[in-house]
């Protein structure tokens, strides 16, 4: 059975997995007809989240390197013309939670124009040099001004510029949670946290959730039993459940965290998409909260820039030392582009356009799943679908994948033994509304089939 690895220098992790597989096939280290390990096993071996491996499998099938057999697994093809020739390649990825391409915004023009303006400007050369691990001063000031509009006055010496939210989350886990210690998080949570905790050797204690998000009384119960070192929370348009914590719950959770001296990691990537501006944990408990804001979910994932607000300047410097040892710095040219867009209001304009597109796509999803049990935020780009009793989430995701639509089962987000009959469906990757609508209709039709009717689906 194939031993998974990731090629050095790959642009994205999932592409590194595919390139490694292709290299092993070409070198005859894995032969035609050999079965690949389960996706979950590969994710654990490589220390990546399950969605990354799912995306890698989709790309490997698109390249016709592998094929799936119902009930048996995924196998290396003999050649493009023979091995399982009737199996369709995936046609729609609804597994990656990224913003849609909004009407009137062309990043293929907008990004080159912005970069050219920066490089041709009087300080363009500075964007090609090394920066401080906490970020360049101009970038930190621009971020501080942007964040202060939502969270009240902030000082730039508390703000750090990082190379994306995941690297910042890993650094925060390293700073706040010793090996063997505990992090509290919802019973369904962001897979990136699970990956960071696993790398740190930390354990995640699940907090019960309902339609309103984290349940404060269960967080209190957890703290009374064993106060965790940190609480991880996505307060607005939670990934994957779509819940937005009401103000009363935010206040209650902040009070509990203060009573038991629990640091709060507030990961708030969807706040710019949310029309209702509720008080953040950064405003409710500024001395406890590490606030994380990324542009990947409200602008474009191509802009690998995120901002962290530390409780105070001294702790900001401690986080900067970890960033220096891991990613060194945010990419200076992208950080400069983000700063330019923040100052010119481009970020706000794009976020508004994405909100509009999300509302349209959520309307399409509501129509496709009419009568089904699902949760969604009209301004978010994913939904949380509860399956009929005859479906298990993992089985449904596998069957959907064979039918040409990739989604993510609840097991990818679970922090405990809780079995959830949900799948997350992301609406942003689809290139247009027609393709999205077709994929959603395929999923709606699959829900009505018996779980054993795999052949009929394919």
CSV table of N, CA and C in Angstrom, one decimal, residues 208-322:
chain,number,residue,atom,x,y,z
A,208,UNK,N,-20.5,21.3,24.0
A,208,UNK,CA,-21.8,21.1,23.3
A,208,UNK,C,-22.3,22.3,22.6
A,209,UNK,N,-23.0,22.1,21.4
A,209,UNK,CA,-23.4,23.2,20.6
A,209,UNK,C,-24.9,22.9,20.3
A,210,UNK,N,-25.6,24.0,19.9
A,210,UNK,CA,-26.9,24.0,19.4
A,210,UNK,C,-27.0,25.0,18.2
A,211,UNK,N,-28.2,25.3,17.8
A,211,UNK,CA,-28.4,26.2,16.7
A,211,UNK,C,-27.7,27.6,16.9
A,212,UNK,N,-27.5,28.0,18.2
A,212,UNK,CA,-27.0,29.2,18.6
A,212,UNK,C,-25.5,29.2,18.8
A,213,UNK,N,-24.8,28.0,18.5
A,213,UNK,CA,-23.4,27.9,18.7
A,213,UNK,C,-23.0,27.3,20.1
A,214,UNK,N,-21.9,27.6,20.6
A,214,UNK,CA,-21.4,27.1,21.9
A,214,UNK,C,-22.4,27.3,23.0
A,215,UNK,N,-22.6,26.3,23.8
A,215,UNK,CA,-23.5,26.4,24.9
A,215,UNK,C,-22.7,26.8,26.2
A,216,UNK,N,-22.9,28.0,26.7
A,216,UNK,CA,-22.1,28.5,27.8
A,216,UNK,C,-22.1,27.6,29.0
A,217,UNK,N,-23.2,27.0,29.4
A,217,UNK,CA,-23.3,26.1,30.6
A,217,UNK,C,-22.3,24.9,30.4
A,218,UNK,N,-22.2,24.4,29.2
A,218,UNK,CA,-21.3,23.3,29.0
A,218,UNK,C,-19.9,23.7,29.0
A,219,UNK,N,-19.6,24.9,28.6
A,219,UNK,CA,-18.2,25.5,28.7
A,219,UNK,C,-17.9,25.6,30.2
A,220,UNK,N,-18.9,26.1,31.0
A,220,UNK,CA,-18.7,26.2,32.4
A,220,UNK,C,-18.4,24.8,33.1
A,221,UNK,N,-19.2,23.9,32.7
A,221,UNK,CA,-19.0,22.5,33.2
A,221,UNK,C,-17.6,22.0,32.9
A,222,UNK,N,-17.1,22.3,31.7
A,222,UNK,CA,-15.8,21.9,31.3
A,222,UNK,C,-14.7,22.5,32.1
A,223,UNK,N,-14.9,23.8,32.3
A,223,UNK,CA,-13.9,24.6,33.1
A,223,UNK,C,-13.9,24.1,34.6
A,224,UNK,N,-15.0,23.8,35.1
A,224,UNK,CA,-15.1,23.3,36.5
A,224,UNK,C,-14.4,22.0,36.7
A,225,UNK,N,-14.5,21.1,35.6
A,225,UNK,CA,-13.9,19.8,35.7
A,225,UNK,C,-12.3,19.9,35.5
A,226,UNK,N,-11.9,20.7,34.5
A,226,UNK,CA,-10.5,20.9,34.2
A,226,UNK,C,-10.4,22.1,33.3
A,227,UNK,N,-10.0,23.2,33.8
A,227,UNK,CA,-9.9,24.4,33.0
A,227,UNK,C,-8.9,24.3,31.9
A,228,UNK,N,-9.3,24.5,30.6
A,228,UNK,CA,-8.4,24.3,29.5
A,228,UNK,C,-7.5,25.6,29.5
A,229,UNK,N,-6.4,25.4,28.7
A,229,UNK,CA,-5.5,26.5,28.6
A,229,UNK,C,-6.0,27.6,27.6
A,230,UNK,N,-6.9,27.2,26.7
A,230,UNK,CA,-7.4,28.1,25.7
A,230,UNK,C,-8.8,27.7,25.2
A,231,UNK,N,-9.6,28.6,24.8
A,231,UNK,CA,-10.8,28.4,24.1
A,231,UNK,C,-10.7,28.9,22.7
A,232,UNK,N,-11.1,28.0,21.7
A,232,UNK,CA,-11.1,28.4,20.3
A,232,UNK,C,-12.5,28.6,19.9
A,233,UNK,N,-12.8,29.7,19.3
A,233,UNK,CA,-14.2,30.0,18.9
A,233,UNK,C,-14.3,30.8,17.6
A,234,UNK,N,-15.2,30.4,16.7
A,234,UNK,CA,-15.5,31.2,15.6
A,234,UNK,C,-16.9,31.9,15.8
A,235,UNK,N,-17.0,33.1,16.3
A,235,UNK,CA,-18.2,33.6,16.8
A,235,UNK,C,-19.3,33.9,15.7
A,236,UNK,N,-18.8,34.2,14.5
A,236,UNK,CA,-19.8,34.6,13.4
A,236,UNK,C,-19.7,33.6,12.2
A,237,UNK,N,-20.8,33.1,11.8
A,237,UNK,CA,-20.9,32.2,10.7
A,237,UNK,C,-20.0,31.0,10.9
A,238,UNK,N,-20.1,30.3,12.0
A,238,UNK,CA,-19.2,29.2,12.4
A,238,UNK,C,-19.0,28.2,11.3
A,239,UNK,N,-17.8,27.8,11.2
A,239,UNK,CA,-17.4,26.7,10.3
A,239,UNK,C,-17.2,25.4,11.1
A,240,UNK,N,-18.1,24.4,11.0
A,240,UNK,CA,-19.0,24.2,9.8
A,240,UNK,C,-20.5,24.5,10.1
A,241,UNK,N,-20.9,24.8,11.3
A,241,UNK,CA,-22.3,24.8,11.7
A,241,UNK,C,-23.1,26.0,11.2
A,242,UNK,N,-22.4,27.1,10.8
A,242,UNK,CA,-23.0,28.3,10.4
A,242,UNK,C,-23.6,29.2,11.5
A,243,UNK,N,-23.5,28.7,12.7
A,243,UNK,CA,-24.1,29.4,13.9
A,243,UNK,C,-23.3,30.7,14.1
A,244,UNK,N,-24.1,31.7,14.5
A,244,UNK,CA,-23.5,33.0,15.0
A,244,UNK,C,-23.9,33.2,16.5
A,245,UNK,N,-22.9,33.3,17.4
A,245,UNK,CA,-23.2,33.4,18.8
A,245,UNK,C,-24.0,34.6,19.1
A,246,UNK,N,-25.1,34.5,19.8
A,246,UNK,CA,-25.9,35.7,20.2
A,246,UNK,C,-25.0,36.5,21.2
A,247,UNK,N,-25.4,37.8,21.3
A,247,UNK,CA,-24.6,38.6,22.2
A,247,UNK,C,-24.6,38.1,23.7
A,248,UNK,N,-25.7,37.6,24.1
A,248,UNK,CA,-25.8,37.1,25.5
A,248,UNK,C,-24.9,36.0,25.7
A,249,UNK,N,-24.7,35.1,24.8
A,249,UNK,CA,-23.8,34.0,24.9
A,249,UNK,C,-22.4,34.4,24.9
A,250,UNK,N,-22.1,35.4,24.0
A,250,UNK,CA,-20.7,35.9,24.0
A,250,UNK,C,-20.3,36.5,25.4
A,251,UNK,N,-21.2,37.2,26.0
A,251,UNK,CA,-20.9,37.8,27.3
A,251,UNK,C,-20.7,36.7,28.3
A,252,UNK,N,-21.6,35.7,28.3
A,252,UNK,CA,-21.5,34.6,29.2
A,252,UNK,C,-20.2,33.8,29.1
A,253,UNK,N,-19.8,33.5,27.8
A,253,UNK,CA,-18.6,32.8,27.6
A,253,UNK,C,-17.4,33.6,28.0
A,254,UNK,N,-17.4,34.9,27.8
A,254,UNK,CA,-16.3,35.7,28.2
A,254,UNK,C,-16.2,35.8,29.7
A,255,UNK,N,-17.3,35.8,30.4
A,255,UNK,CA,-17.3,35.9,31.9
A,255,UNK,C,-16.7,34.5,32.4
A,256,UNK,N,-17.1,33.4,31.8
A,256,UNK,CA,-16.6,32.1,32.3
A,256,UNK,C,-15.1,32.0,32.0
A,257,UNK,N,-14.6,32.5,30.8
A,257,UNK,CA,-13.2,32.4,30.5
A,257,UNK,C,-12.4,33.3,31.5
A,258,UNK,N,-13.0,34.4,31.9
A,258,UNK,CA,-12.3,35.3,32.8
A,258,UNK,C,-12.2,34.6,34.2
A,259,UNK,N,-13.3,34.0,34.6
A,259,UNK,CA,-13.3,33.4,36.0
A,259,UNK,C,-12.3,32.3,36.1
A,260,UNK,N,-12.1,31.5,35.0
A,260,UNK,CA,-11.2,30.4,35.0
A,260,UNK,C,-9.8,30.7,34.3
A,261,UNK,N,-9.6,31.9,34.0
A,261,UNK,CA,-8.3,32.4,33.4
A,261,UNK,C,-8.0,31.5,32.1
A,262,UNK,N,-9.0,31.5,31.2
A,262,UNK,CA,-8.8,30.8,29.9
A,262,UNK,C,-8.6,31.8,28.8
A,263,UNK,N,-7.5,31.6,28.1
A,263,UNK,CA,-7.2,32.5,26.9
A,263,UNK,C,-8.2,32.2,25.8
A,264,UNK,N,-8.6,33.2,25.1
A,264,UNK,CA,-9.6,33.0,24.0
A,264,UNK,C,-8.9,33.3,22.7
A,265,UNK,N,-9.0,32.3,21.8
A,265,UNK,CA,-8.6,32.4,20.4
A,265,UNK,C,-9.8,32.7,19.6
A,266,UNK,N,-10.0,33.9,19.2
A,266,UNK,CA,-11.2,34.3,18.4
A,266,UNK,C,-10.9,34.3,17.0
A,267,UNK,N,-11.3,33.3,16.3
A,267,UNK,CA,-11.0,33.2,14.8
A,267,UNK,C,-12.3,33.7,14.1
A,268,UNK,N,-12.2,34.9,13.5
A,268,UNK,CA,-13.4,35.6,13.0
A,268,UNK,C,-13.2,35.9,11.5
A,269,UNK,N,-13.1,34.9,10.6
A,269,UNK,CA,-12.8,35.2,9.2
A,269,UNK,C,-14.0,35.7,8.5
A,270,UNK,N,-15.2,35.5,9.0
A,270,UNK,CA,-16.4,35.8,8.2
A,270,UNK,C,-17.1,37.1,8.7
A,271,UNK,N,-16.5,37.8,9.7
A,271,UNK,CA,-17.1,39.0,10.2
A,271,UNK,C,-17.3,40.0,9.2
A,272,UNK,N,-16.4,40.3,8.2
A,272,UNK,CA,-16.7,41.3,7.2
A,272,UNK,C,-17.9,41.0,6.3
A,273,UNK,N,-18.3,39.7,6.3
A,273,UNK,CA,-19.5,39.3,5.5
A,273,UNK,C,-20.8,39.5,6.2
A,274,UNK,N,-20.7,39.7,7.5
A,274,UNK,CA,-21.9,39.7,8.4
A,274,UNK,C,-22.4,41.1,8.6
A,275,UNK,N,-23.6,41.3,8.1
A,275,UNK,CA,-24.2,42.7,8.2
A,275,UNK,C,-24.4,43.1,9.7
A,276,UNK,N,-24.8,42.1,10.5
A,276,UNK,CA,-25.0,42.4,12.0
A,276,UNK,C,-23.7,42.4,12.7
A,277,UNK,N,-23.3,43.5,13.3
A,277,UNK,CA,-22.0,43.6,14.0
A,277,UNK,C,-22.2,43.4,15.5
A,278,UNK,N,-22.0,42.2,15.9
A,278,UNK,CA,-22.2,41.9,17.4
A,278,UNK,C,-20.8,42.2,18.1
A,279,UNK,N,-20.8,42.4,19.4
A,279,UNK,CA,-19.6,42.7,20.1
A,279,UNK,C,-18.7,41.5,20.0
A,280,UNK,N,-17.4,41.7,19.7
A,280,UNK,CA,-16.4,40.6,19.6
A,280,UNK,C,-15.9,40.3,20.9
A,281,UNK,N,-15.2,39.1,21.1
A,281,UNK,CA,-14.6,38.8,22.3
A,281,UNK,C,-13.4,39.7,22.5
A,282,UNK,N,-12.9,40.3,21.4
A,282,UNK,CA,-11.8,41.3,21.6
A,282,UNK,C,-12.3,42.5,22.3
A,283,UNK,N,-13.5,42.9,22.2
A,283,UNK,CA,-14.1,44.0,22.9
A,283,UNK,C,-14.6,43.6,24.3
A,284,UNK,N,-15.1,42.4,24.4
A,284,UNK,CA,-15.6,41.9,25.7
A,284,UNK,C,-14.6,41.6,26.7
A,285,UNK,N,-13.5,41.0,26.2
A,285,UNK,CA,-12.4,40.5,27.1
A,285,UNK,C,-11.1,40.8,26.4
A,286,UNK,N,-10.7,42.0,26.2
A,286,UNK,CA,-9.4,42.3,25.5
A,286,UNK,C,-8.2,41.8,26.1
A,287,UNK,N,-8.2,41.6,27.5
A,287,UNK,CA,-7.0,41.1,28.1
A,287,UNK,C,-6.8,39.6,28.0
A,288,UNK,N,-7.8,38.9,27.5
A,288,UNK,CA,-7.8,37.4,27.4
A,288,UNK,C,-7.7,37.0,25.9
A,289,UNK,N,-8.1,37.9,25.0
A,289,UNK,CA,-8.4,37.5,23.6
A,289,UNK,C,-7.3,37.7,22.7
A,290,UNK,N,-7.1,36.7,21.9
A,290,UNK,CA,-6.2,36.8,20.7
A,290,UNK,C,-7.1,36.7,19.5
A,291,UNK,N,-7.3,37.9,18.8
A,291,UNK,CA,-8.2,38.0,17.7
A,291,UNK,C,-7.5,37.7,16.4
A,292,UNK,N,-8.1,36.9,15.6
A,292,UNK,CA,-7.5,36.5,14.3
A,292,UNK,C,-8.5,36.9,13.2
A,293,UNK,N,-8.0,37.7,12.2
A,293,UNK,CA,-8.8,38.1,11.1
A,293,UNK,C,-8.0,37.9,9.8
A,294,UNK,N,-8.7,37.2,8.9
A,294,UNK,CA,-8.0,36.9,7.6
A,294,UNK,C,-8.8,37.5,6.5
A,295,UNK,N,-8.1,37.8,5.4
A,295,UNK,CA,-8.8,38.3,4.2
A,295,UNK,C,-9.1,37.1,3.2
A,296,UNK,N,-8.7,35.9,3.5
A,296,UNK,CA,-9.0,34.8,2.6
A,296,UNK,C,-10.5,34.5,2.4
A,297,UNK,N,-11.3,34.7,3.4
A,297,UNK,CA,-12.7,34.3,3.4
A,297,UNK,C,-13.6,35.4,3.0
A,298,UNK,N,-13.1,36.7,3.0
A,298,UNK,CA,-13.9,37.8,2.7
A,298,UNK,C,-13.4,38.6,1.5
A,299,UNK,N,-12.3,38.1,0.9
A,299,UNK,CA,-11.8,38.8,-0.3
A,299,UNK,C,-11.4,37.7,-1.3
A,300,UNK,N,-10.2,37.0,-1.1
A,300,UNK,CA,-9.8,35.9,-1.9
A,300,UNK,C,-8.7,35.1,-1.2
A,301,UNK,N,-8.7,33.8,-1.4
A,301,UNK,CA,-7.7,33.0,-0.8
A,301,UNK,C,-6.3,33.2,-1.4
A,302,UNK,N,-6.3,33.9,-2.5
A,302,UNK,CA,-5.0,34.2,-3.1
A,302,UNK,C,-4.2,35.2,-2.3
A,303,UNK,N,-4.9,36.0,-1.5
A,303,UNK,CA,-4.3,37.0,-0.6
A,303,UNK,C,-4.0,36.4,0.7
A,304,UNK,N,-2.8,35.7,0.8
A,304,UNK,CA,-2.5,35.0,2.0
A,304,UNK,C,-2.0,35.9,3.1
A,305,UNK,N,-2.9,36.7,3.6
A,305,UNK,CA,-2.6,37.7,4.6
A,305,UNK,C,-3.6,37.6,5.7
A,306,UNK,N,-3.2,37.6,7.0
A,306,UNK,CA,-4.1,37.6,8.1
A,306,UNK,C,-3.5,38.5,9.2
A,307,UNK,N,-4.4,39.0,10.1
A,307,UNK,CA,-3.9,39.9,11.2
A,307,UNK,C,-4.3,39.3,12.5
A,308,UNK,N,-3.4,39.4,13.5
A,308,UNK,CA,-3.7,39.0,14.8
A,308,UNK,C,-3.6,40.2,15.8
A,309,UNK,N,-4.6,40.3,16.6
A,309,UNK,CA,-4.5,41.3,17.7
A,309,UNK,C,-4.2,40.6,19.0
A,310,UNK,N,-3.1,41.0,19.6
A,310,UNK,CA,-2.7,40.4,20.9
A,310,UNK,C,-3.3,41.1,22.0
A,311,UNK,N,-3.4,40.5,23.2
A,311,UNK,CA,-4.0,41.2,24.4
A,311,UNK,C,-3.1,42.5,24.8
A,312,UNK,N,-1.8,42.5,24.5
A,312,UNK,CA,-1.0,43.6,24.9
A,312,UNK,C,0.3,43.5,24.0
A,313,UNK,N,1.1,44.6,24.0
A,313,UNK,CA,2.3,44.6,23.1
A,313,UNK,C,3.3,43.6,23.5
A,314,UNK,N,3.4,43.3,24.8
A,314,UNK,CA,4.4,42.3,25.2
A,314,UNK,C,4.1,40.9,24.7
A,315,UNK,N,2.9,40.5,24.8
A,315,UNK,CA,2.5,39.2,24.2
A,315,UNK,C,2.5,39.2,22.7
A,316,UNK,N,2.3,40.3,22.1
A,316,UNK,CA,2.5,40.4,20.6
A,316,UNK,C,3.9,40.1,20.2
A,317,UNK,N,4.9,40.5,21.0
A,317,UNK,CA,6.3,40.2,20.7
A,317,UNK,C,6.6,38.8,20.9
A,318,UNK,N,5.9,38.1,21.9
A,318,UNK,CA,6.1,36.7,22.1
A,318,UNK,C,5.6,35.9,20.9
A,319,UNK,N,4.5,36.3,20.4
A,319,UNK,CA,3.9,35.6,19.2
A,319,UNK,C,4.8,35.8,18.0
A,320,UNK,N,5.4,37.1,17.9
A,320,UNK,CA,6.2,37.4,16.8
A,320,UNK,C,7.5,36.5,16.8
A,321,UNK,N,8.0,36.1,17.9
A,321,UNK,CA,9.2,35.3,18.0
A,321,UNK,C,8.9,33.9,17.5
A,322,UNK,N,7.6,33.4,17.7
A,322,UNK,CA,7.3,32.1,17.2
A,322,UNK,C,7.1,32.2,15.7
